[in-house]
GROMACS .gro file of C-alpha atoms in nm:
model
  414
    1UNK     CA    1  -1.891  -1.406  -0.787
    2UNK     CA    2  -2.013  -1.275  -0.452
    3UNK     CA    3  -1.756  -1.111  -0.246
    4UNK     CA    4  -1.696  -1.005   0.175
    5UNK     CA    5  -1.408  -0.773   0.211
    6UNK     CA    6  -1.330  -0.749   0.566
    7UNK     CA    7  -1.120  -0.440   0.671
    8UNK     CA    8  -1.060  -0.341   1.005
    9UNK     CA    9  -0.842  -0.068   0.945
   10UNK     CA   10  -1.166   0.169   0.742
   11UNK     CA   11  -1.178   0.411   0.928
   12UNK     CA   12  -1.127   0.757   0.824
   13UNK     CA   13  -0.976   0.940   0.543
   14UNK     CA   14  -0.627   0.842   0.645
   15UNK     CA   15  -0.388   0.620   0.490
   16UNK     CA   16  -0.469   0.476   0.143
   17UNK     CA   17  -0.793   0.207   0.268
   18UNK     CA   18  -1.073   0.420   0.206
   19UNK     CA   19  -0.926   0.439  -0.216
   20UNK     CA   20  -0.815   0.138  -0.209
   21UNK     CA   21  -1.128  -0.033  -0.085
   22UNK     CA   22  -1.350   0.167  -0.317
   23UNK     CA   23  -1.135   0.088  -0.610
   24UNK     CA   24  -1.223  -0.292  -0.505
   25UNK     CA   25  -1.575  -0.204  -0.477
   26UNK     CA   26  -1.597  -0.042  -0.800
   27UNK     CA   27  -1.386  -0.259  -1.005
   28UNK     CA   28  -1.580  -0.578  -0.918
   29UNK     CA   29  -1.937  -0.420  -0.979
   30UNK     CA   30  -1.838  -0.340  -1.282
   31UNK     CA   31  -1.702  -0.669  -1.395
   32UNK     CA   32  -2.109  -0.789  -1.203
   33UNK     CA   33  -1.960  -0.910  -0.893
   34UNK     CA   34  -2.129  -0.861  -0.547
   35UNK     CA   35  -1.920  -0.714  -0.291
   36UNK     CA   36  -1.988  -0.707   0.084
   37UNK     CA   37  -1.788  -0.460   0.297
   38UNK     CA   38  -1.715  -0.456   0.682
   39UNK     CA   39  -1.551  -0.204   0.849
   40UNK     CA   40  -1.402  -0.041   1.173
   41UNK     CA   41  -1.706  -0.009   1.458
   42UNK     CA   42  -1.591   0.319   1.512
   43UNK     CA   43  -1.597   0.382   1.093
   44UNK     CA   44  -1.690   0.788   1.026
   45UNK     CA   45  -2.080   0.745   0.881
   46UNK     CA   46  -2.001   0.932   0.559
   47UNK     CA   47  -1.710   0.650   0.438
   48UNK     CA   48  -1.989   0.391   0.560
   49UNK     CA   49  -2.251   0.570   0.345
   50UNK     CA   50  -1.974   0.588   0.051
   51UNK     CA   51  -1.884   0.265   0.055
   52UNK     CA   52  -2.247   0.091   0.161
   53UNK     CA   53  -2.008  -0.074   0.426
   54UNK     CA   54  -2.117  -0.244   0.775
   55UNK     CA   55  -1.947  -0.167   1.135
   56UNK     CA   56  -1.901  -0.517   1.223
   57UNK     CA   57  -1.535  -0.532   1.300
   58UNK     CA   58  -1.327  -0.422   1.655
   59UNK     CA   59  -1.160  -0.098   1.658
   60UNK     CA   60  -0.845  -0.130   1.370
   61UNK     CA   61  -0.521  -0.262   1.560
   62UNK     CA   62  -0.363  -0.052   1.291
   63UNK     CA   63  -0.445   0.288   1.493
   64UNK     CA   64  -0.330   0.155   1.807
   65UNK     CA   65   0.028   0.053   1.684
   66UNK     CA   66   0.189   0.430   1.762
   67UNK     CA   67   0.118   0.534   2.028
   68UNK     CA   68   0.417   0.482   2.262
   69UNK     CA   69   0.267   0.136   2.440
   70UNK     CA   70   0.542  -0.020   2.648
   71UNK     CA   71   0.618  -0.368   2.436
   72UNK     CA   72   0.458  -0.567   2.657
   73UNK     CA   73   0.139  -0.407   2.588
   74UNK     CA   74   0.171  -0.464   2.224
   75UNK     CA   75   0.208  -0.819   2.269
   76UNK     CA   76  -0.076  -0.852   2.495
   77UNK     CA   77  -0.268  -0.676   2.208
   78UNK     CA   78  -0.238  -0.939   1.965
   79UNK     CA   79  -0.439  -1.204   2.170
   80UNK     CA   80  -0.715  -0.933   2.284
   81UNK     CA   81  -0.751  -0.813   1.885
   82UNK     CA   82  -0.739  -1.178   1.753
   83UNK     CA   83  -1.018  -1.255   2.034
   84UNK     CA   84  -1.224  -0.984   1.934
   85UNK     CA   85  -1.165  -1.016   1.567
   86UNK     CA   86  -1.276  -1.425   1.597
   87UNK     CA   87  -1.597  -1.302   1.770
   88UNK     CA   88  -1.717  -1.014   1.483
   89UNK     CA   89  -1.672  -1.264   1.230
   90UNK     CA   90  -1.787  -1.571   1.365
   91UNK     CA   91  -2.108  -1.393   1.458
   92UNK     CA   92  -2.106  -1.203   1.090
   93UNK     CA   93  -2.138  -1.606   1.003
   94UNK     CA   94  -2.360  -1.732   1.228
   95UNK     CA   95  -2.616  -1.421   1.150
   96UNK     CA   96  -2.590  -1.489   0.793
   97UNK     CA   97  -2.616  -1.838   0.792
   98UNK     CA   98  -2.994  -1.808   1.012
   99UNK     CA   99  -3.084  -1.489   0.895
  100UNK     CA  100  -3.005  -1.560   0.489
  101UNK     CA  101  -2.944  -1.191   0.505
  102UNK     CA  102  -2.670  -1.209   0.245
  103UNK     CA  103  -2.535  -1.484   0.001
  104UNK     CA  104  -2.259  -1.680   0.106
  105UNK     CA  105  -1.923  -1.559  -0.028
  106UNK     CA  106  -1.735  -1.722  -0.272
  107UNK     CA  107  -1.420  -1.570  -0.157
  108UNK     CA  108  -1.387  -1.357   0.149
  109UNK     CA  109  -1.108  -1.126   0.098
  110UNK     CA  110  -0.914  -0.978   0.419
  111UNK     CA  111  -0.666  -0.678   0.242
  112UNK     CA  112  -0.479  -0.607   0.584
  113UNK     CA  113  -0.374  -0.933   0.786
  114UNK     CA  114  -0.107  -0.889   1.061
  115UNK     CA  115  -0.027  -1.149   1.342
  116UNK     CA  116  -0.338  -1.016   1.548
  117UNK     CA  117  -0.565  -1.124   1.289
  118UNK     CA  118  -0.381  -1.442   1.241
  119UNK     CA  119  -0.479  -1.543   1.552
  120UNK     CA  120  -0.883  -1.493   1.431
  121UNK     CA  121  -0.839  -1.620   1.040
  122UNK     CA  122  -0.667  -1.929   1.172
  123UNK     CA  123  -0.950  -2.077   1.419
  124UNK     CA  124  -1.209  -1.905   1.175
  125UNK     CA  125  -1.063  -2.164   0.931
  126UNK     CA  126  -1.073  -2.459   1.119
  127UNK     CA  127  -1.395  -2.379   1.287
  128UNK     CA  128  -1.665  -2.180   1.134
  129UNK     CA  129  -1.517  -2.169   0.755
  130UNK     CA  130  -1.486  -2.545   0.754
  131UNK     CA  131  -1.863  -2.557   0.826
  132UNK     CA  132  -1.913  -2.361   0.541
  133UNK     CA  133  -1.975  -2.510   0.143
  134UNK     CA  134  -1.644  -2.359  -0.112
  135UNK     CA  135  -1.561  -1.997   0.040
  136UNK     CA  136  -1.205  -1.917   0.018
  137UNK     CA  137  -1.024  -1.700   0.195
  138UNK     CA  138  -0.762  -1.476   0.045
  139UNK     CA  139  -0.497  -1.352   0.336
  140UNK     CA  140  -0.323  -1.012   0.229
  141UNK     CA  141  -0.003  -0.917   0.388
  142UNK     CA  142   0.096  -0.552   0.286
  143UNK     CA  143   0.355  -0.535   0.607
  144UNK     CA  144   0.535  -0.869   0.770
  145UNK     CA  145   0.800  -0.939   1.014
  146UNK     CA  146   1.024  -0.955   0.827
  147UNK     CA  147   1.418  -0.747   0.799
  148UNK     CA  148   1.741  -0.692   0.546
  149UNK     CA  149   2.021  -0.838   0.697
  150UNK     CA  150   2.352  -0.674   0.617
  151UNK     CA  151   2.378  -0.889   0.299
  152UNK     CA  152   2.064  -0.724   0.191
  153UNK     CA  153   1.857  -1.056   0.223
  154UNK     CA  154   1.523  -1.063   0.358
  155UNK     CA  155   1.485  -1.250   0.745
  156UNK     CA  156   1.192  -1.312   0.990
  157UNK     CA  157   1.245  -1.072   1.323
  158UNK     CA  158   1.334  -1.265   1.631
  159UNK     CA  159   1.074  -1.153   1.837
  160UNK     CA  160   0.797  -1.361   1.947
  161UNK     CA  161   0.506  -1.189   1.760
  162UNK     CA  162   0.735  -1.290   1.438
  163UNK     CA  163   0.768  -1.665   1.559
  164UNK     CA  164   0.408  -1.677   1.652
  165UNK     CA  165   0.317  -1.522   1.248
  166UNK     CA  166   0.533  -1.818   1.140
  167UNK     CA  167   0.393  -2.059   1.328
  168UNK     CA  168  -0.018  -1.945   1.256
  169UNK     CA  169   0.077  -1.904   0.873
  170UNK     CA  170   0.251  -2.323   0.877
  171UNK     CA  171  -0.068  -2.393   1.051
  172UNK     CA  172  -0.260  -2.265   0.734
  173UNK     CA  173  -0.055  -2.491   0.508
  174UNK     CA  174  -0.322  -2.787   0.488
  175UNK     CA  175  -0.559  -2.507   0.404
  176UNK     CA  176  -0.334  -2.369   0.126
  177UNK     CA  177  -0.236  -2.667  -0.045
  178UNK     CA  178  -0.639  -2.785  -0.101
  179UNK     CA  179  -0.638  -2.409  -0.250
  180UNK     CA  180  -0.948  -2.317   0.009
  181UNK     CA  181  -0.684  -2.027   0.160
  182UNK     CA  182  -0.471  -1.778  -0.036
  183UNK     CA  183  -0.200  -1.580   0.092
  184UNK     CA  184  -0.134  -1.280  -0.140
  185UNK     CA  185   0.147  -1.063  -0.123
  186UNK     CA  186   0.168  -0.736  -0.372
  187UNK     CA  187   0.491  -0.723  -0.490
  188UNK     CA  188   0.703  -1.028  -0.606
  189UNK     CA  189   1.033  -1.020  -0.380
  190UNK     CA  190   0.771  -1.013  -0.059
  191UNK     CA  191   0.657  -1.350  -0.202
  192UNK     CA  192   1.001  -1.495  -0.278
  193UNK     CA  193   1.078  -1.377   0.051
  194UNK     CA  194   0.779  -1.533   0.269
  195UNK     CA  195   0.720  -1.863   0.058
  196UNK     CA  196   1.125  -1.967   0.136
  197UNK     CA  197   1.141  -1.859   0.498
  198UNK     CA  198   0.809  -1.973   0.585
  199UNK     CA  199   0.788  -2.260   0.388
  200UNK     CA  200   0.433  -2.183   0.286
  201UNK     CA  201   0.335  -2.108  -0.079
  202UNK     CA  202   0.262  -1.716  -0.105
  203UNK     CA  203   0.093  -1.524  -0.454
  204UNK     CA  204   0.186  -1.250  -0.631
  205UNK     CA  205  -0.119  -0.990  -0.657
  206UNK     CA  206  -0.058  -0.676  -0.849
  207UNK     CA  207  -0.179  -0.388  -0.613
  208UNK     CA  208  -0.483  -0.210  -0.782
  209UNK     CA  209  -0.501   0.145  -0.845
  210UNK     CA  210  -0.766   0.327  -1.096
  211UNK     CA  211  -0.791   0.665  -1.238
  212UNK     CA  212  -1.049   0.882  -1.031
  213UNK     CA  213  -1.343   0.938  -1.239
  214UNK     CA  214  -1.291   1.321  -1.231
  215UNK     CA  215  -0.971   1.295  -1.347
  216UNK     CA  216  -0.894   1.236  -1.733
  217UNK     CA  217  -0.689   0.970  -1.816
  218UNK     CA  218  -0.493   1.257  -1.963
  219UNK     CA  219  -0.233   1.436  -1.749
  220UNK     CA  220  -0.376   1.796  -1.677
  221UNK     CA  221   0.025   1.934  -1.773
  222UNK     CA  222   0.047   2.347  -1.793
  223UNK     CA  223   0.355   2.292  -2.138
  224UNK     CA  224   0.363   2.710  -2.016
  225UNK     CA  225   0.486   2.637  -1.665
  226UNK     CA  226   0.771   2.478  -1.531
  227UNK     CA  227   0.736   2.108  -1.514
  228UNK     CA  228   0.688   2.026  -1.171
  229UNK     CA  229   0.862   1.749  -0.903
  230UNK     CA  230   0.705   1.626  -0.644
  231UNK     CA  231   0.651   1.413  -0.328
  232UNK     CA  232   0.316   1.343  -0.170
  233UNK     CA  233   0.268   1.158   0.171
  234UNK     CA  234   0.391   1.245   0.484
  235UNK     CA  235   0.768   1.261   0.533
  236UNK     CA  236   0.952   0.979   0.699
  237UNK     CA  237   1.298   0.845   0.707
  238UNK     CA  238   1.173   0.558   0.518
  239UNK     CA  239   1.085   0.749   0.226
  240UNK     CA  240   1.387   0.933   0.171
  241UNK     CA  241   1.255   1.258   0.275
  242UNK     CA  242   1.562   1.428   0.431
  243UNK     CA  243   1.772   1.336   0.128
  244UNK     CA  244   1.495   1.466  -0.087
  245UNK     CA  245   1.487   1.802   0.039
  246UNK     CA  246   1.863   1.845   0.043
  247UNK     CA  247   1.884   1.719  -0.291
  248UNK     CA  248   1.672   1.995  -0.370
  249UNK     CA  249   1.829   2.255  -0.237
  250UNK     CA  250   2.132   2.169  -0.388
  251UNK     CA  251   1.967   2.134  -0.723
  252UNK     CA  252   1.802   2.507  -0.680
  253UNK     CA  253   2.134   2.648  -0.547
  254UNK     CA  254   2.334   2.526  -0.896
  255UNK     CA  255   2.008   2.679  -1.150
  256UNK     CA  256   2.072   3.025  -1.294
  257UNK     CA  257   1.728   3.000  -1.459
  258UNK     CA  258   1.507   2.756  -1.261
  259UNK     CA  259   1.395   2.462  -1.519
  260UNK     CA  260   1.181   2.313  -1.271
  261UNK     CA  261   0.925   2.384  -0.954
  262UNK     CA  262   0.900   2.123  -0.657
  263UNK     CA  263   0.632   2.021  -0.407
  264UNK     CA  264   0.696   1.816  -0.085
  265UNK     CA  265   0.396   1.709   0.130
  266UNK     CA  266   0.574   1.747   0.482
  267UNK     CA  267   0.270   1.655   0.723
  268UNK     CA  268   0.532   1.660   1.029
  269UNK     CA  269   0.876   1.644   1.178
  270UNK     CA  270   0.994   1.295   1.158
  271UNK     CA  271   1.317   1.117   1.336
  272UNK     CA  272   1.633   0.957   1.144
  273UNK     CA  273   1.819   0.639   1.229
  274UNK     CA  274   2.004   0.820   1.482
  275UNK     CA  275   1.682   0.940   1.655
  276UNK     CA  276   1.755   1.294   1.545
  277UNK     CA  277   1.453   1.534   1.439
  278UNK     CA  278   1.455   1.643   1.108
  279UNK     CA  279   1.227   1.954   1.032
  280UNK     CA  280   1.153   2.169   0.701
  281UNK     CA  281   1.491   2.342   0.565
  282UNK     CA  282   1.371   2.696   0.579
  283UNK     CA  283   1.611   2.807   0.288
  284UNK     CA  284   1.353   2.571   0.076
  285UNK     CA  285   1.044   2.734   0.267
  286UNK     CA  286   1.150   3.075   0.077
  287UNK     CA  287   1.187   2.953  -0.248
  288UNK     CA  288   0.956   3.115  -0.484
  289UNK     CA  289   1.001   2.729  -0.672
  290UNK     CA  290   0.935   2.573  -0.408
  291UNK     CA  291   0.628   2.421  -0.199
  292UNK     CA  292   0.613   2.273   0.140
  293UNK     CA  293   0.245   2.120   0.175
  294UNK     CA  294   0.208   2.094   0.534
  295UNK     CA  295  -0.142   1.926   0.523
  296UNK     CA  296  -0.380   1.652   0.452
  297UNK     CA  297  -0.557   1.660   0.095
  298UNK     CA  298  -0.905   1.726   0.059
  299UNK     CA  299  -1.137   1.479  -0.048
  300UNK     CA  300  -1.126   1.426  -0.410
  301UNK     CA  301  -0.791   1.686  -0.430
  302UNK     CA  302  -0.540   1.459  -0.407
  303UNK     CA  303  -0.539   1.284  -0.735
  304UNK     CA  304  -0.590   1.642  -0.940
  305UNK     CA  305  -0.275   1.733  -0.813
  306UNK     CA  306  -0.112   1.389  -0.929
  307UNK     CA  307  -0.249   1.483  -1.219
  308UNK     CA  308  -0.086   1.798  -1.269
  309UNK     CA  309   0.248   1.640  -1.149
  310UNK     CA  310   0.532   1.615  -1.454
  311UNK     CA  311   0.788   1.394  -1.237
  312UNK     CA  312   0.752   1.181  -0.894
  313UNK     CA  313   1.021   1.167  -0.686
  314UNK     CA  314   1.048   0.858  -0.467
  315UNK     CA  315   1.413   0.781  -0.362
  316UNK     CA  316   1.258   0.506  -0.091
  317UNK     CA  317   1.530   0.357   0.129
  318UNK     CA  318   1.544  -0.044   0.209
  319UNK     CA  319   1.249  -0.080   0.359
  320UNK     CA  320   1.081  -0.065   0.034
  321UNK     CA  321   1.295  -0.362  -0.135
  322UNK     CA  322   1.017  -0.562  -0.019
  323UNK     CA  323   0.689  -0.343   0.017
  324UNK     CA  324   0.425  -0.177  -0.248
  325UNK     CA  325   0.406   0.203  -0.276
  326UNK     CA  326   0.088   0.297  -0.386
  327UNK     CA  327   0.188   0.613  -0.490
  328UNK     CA  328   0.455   0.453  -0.798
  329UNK     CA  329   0.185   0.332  -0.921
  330UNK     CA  330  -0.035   0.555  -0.927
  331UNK     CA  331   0.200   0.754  -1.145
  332UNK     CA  332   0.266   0.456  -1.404
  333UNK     CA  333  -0.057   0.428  -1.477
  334UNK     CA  334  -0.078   0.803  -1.547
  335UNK     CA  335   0.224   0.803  -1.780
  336UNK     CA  336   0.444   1.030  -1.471
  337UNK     CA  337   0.792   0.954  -1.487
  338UNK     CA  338   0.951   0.861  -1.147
  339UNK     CA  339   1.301   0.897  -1.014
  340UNK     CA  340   1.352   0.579  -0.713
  341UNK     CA  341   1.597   0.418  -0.550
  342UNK     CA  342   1.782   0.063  -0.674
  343UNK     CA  343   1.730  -0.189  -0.537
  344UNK     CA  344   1.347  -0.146  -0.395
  345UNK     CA  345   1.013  -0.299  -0.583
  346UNK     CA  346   0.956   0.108  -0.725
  347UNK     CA  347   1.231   0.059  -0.893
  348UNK     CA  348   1.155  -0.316  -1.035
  349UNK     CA  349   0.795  -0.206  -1.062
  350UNK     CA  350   0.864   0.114  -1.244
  351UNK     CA  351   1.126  -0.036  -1.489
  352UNK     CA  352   0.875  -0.268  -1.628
  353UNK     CA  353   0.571  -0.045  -1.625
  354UNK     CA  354   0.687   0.299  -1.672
  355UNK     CA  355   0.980   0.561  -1.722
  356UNK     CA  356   1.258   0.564  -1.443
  357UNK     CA  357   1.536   0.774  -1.334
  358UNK     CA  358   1.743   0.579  -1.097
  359UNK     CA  359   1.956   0.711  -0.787
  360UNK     CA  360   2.200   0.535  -0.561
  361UNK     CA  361   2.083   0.465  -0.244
  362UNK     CA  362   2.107   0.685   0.048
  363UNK     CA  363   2.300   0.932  -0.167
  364UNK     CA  364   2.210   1.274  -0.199
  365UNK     CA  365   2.431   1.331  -0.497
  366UNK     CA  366   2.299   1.045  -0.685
  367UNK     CA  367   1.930   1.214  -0.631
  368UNK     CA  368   2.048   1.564  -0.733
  369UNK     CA  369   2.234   1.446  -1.031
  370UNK     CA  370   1.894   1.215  -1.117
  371UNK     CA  371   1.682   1.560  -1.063
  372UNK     CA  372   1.902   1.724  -1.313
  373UNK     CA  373   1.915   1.446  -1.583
  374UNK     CA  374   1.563   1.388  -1.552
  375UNK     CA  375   1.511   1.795  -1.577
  376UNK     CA  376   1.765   1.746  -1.923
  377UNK     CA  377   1.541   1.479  -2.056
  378UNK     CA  378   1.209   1.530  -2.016
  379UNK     CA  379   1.017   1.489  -2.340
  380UNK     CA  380   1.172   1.175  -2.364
  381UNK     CA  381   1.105   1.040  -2.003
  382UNK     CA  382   0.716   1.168  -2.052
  383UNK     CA  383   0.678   1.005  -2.386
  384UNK     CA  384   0.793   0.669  -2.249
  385UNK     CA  385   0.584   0.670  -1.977
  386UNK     CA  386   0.289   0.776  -2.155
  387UNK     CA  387   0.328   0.467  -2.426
  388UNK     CA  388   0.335   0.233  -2.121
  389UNK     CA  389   0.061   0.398  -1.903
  390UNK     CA  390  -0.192   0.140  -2.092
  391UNK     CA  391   0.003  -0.194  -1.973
  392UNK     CA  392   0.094  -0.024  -1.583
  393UNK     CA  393  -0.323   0.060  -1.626
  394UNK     CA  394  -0.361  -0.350  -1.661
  395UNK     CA  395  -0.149  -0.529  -1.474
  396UNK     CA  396  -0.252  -0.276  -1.197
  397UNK     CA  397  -0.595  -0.294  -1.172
  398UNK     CA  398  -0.875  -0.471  -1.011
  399UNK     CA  399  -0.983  -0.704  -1.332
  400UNK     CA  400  -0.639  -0.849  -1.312
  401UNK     CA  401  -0.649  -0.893  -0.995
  402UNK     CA  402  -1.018  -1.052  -1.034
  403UNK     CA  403  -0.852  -1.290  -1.309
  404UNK     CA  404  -0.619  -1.384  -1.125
  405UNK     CA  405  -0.868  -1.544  -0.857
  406UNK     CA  406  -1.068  -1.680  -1.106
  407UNK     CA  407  -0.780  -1.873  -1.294
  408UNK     CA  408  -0.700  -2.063  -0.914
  409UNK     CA  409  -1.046  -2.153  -0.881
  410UNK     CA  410  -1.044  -2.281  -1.225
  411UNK     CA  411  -0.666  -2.475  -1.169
  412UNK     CA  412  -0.836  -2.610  -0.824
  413UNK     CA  413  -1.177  -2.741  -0.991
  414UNK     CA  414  -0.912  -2.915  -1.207
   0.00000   0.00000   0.00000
């Protein structure tokens, strides 16, 4: 199977593309695929060299969306990126197609679609696509419009970039029904969620994550030191971060003996729901148990210190009742029990793939009283997430992912 991945947003070290592209890459070499990669024109030359990728695509949309632009420069950036995203590819096409450079994909896979890159796929489609034999496209949507209402059900924003995703992805319909476009989603409630308000059949895609090949697939635990909690990413809101730390504190205030040493990756100050800044509790920053991390991770660093983590601690907040976290499954698949929220997909994910601690939302007493039980019951927590590291290892990874694709093409020939 010959495959184009086409990824804007490869840039640079940040965020989770770079891994999560090369776990693609990997993943489907192995298995004897061919894989194709495009990146960001402004791509740093060593991820191009690491990945063999080509700087075909416009600057990633993605790194424009914070910095302060007044709204009505936002909007006029979906037209100018869907413009400019239409051109790269239909020329990627055209070159190929006169130049035989490359074989003509089977599937074309596009892991980061927003409504500025609607506005390219859907023309694409219609246009140069349709020219072409069987490629498919397969549409991934890690982030959509979409909100909780107070009931706690998923709706499509109001605004007109929302309406205008709605209206590109009914456009697609013809296209998804004759099975020659996919629209993939990574966890199952984000399907559920877009397929009734949109109207448009979405697919569940387990999110693939692999063990590094420096790392063993055994946990690199110190049984002499004390087991150690921790958060990696940058703090936000979102995450739960200012509960987290508090939770902490309170947990470390209570311990006569400490049973346990904690790590928070704070990268920066961060804002709550009432605009307020939120900084590093500096009680916490003198803790001799205690570790701000206050930068990035070094190349190749960052999954040796998963490895050497005993518990993850990932109270999310709502925003993550519909969205993937990476990093929850990352720890399933090394056997790391996790302590979430109810209510989000960690939560869902972790109960069927790992070892999970719940906490109430937004409550920092429900957290500390989760860090203590999960302190209390360790062994027990570790040895359940070890004997299900094997299936979170499968469902997670990019052969089921692969099989998944292959079974449609299959149910479509049929």
């Amino acid at each position: 199977m010959n495959w184009w991945i086409i990824e804007d947003s490869l840039r640079d070290s940040r965020g989770h593309w770079f891994e999560y592209i090369q776990t693609f890459r990997d993943g489907l070499e192995e298995a004897g695929d061919c894989c194709k990669i495009f990146a960001d024109q402004s791509a740093e030359p060593w991820l191009l060299e690491a990945l063999g990728a080509s700087p075909a695509l416009p600057n990633s949309i993605w790194a424009r969306m914070s910095d302060g632009a007044p709204k009505w420069k936002r909007l006029l950036r979906i037209p100018s990126h869907g413009w400019a995203t239409y051109r790269a590819i239909s020329c990627l096409l055209k070159a190929n197609k006169k130049e035989k450079t490359l074989e003509e994909p089977d599937l074309i896979f596009v892991p980061t679609v927003s409504v500025h890159h609607l506005l390219a796929w859907w023309p694409l489609i219609q246009g140069p696509l349709k020219r072409t034999s069987t490629t498919k496209v397969l549409l991934f949507f890690p982030n959509t419009p979409l909100f909780l209402d107070e009931d706690g059900r998923a709706q499509l924003n109001p605004d007109p970039s929302a309406q205008l995703f709605k209206w590109l992805i009914r456009k697609l319909a013809p296209h998804v029904e004759s099975k020659r476009v996919i629209l993939g989603a990574e966890t199952e409630p984000m399907v559920e969620a877009l397929t009734e308000l949109i109207g448009v059949n979405f697919t569940y895609f387990p999110h693939p994550v692999q063990l590094n090949q420096r790392t063993s697939s055994f946990r690199e635990t110190d049984r002499t030191a004390r087991p150690l909690f921790a958060a990696y990413g940058a703090a936000r809101h979102e995450k739960g971060s200012d509960l987290l730390q508090t939770a902490i504190r309170r947990f470390l205030e209570k311990q006569t003996h400490t049973k346990a040493a904690f790590k928070l990756q704070w990268l920066g100050d961060f804002k709550d729901e009432k605009g307020q800044t939120l900084s590093k509790d500096p009680w916490l920053e003198k803790q001799v148990n205690f570790e701000f991390i206050t930068d990035y991770f070094k190349e190749g660093s960052y999954m040796k210190q998963v490895a050497r983590t005993d518990v993850m601690l990932l109270p999310y907040r709502a925003s993550y009742s519909l969205r993937v976290s990476r990093v929850v499954i990352e720890a399933m698949i090394m056997g790391i029990p996790v302590i979430t929220t109810q209510g989000t997909t960690l939560h869902q994910q972790a109960e069927a793939f790992g070892a999970v601690v719940s906490c109430q939302p937004n409550s920092m007493e429900s957290l500390t009283e989760a860090i203590e039980h999960t302190v209390n019951n360790l062994d027990s927590l570790q040895d359940m997430a070890g004997q299900r590291a094997e299936s979170a290892r499968e469902h997670f990874s990019v052969n089921h992912f692969r099989q998944l694709i292959l079974k449609m093409n299959e149910e479509s020939k049929g």
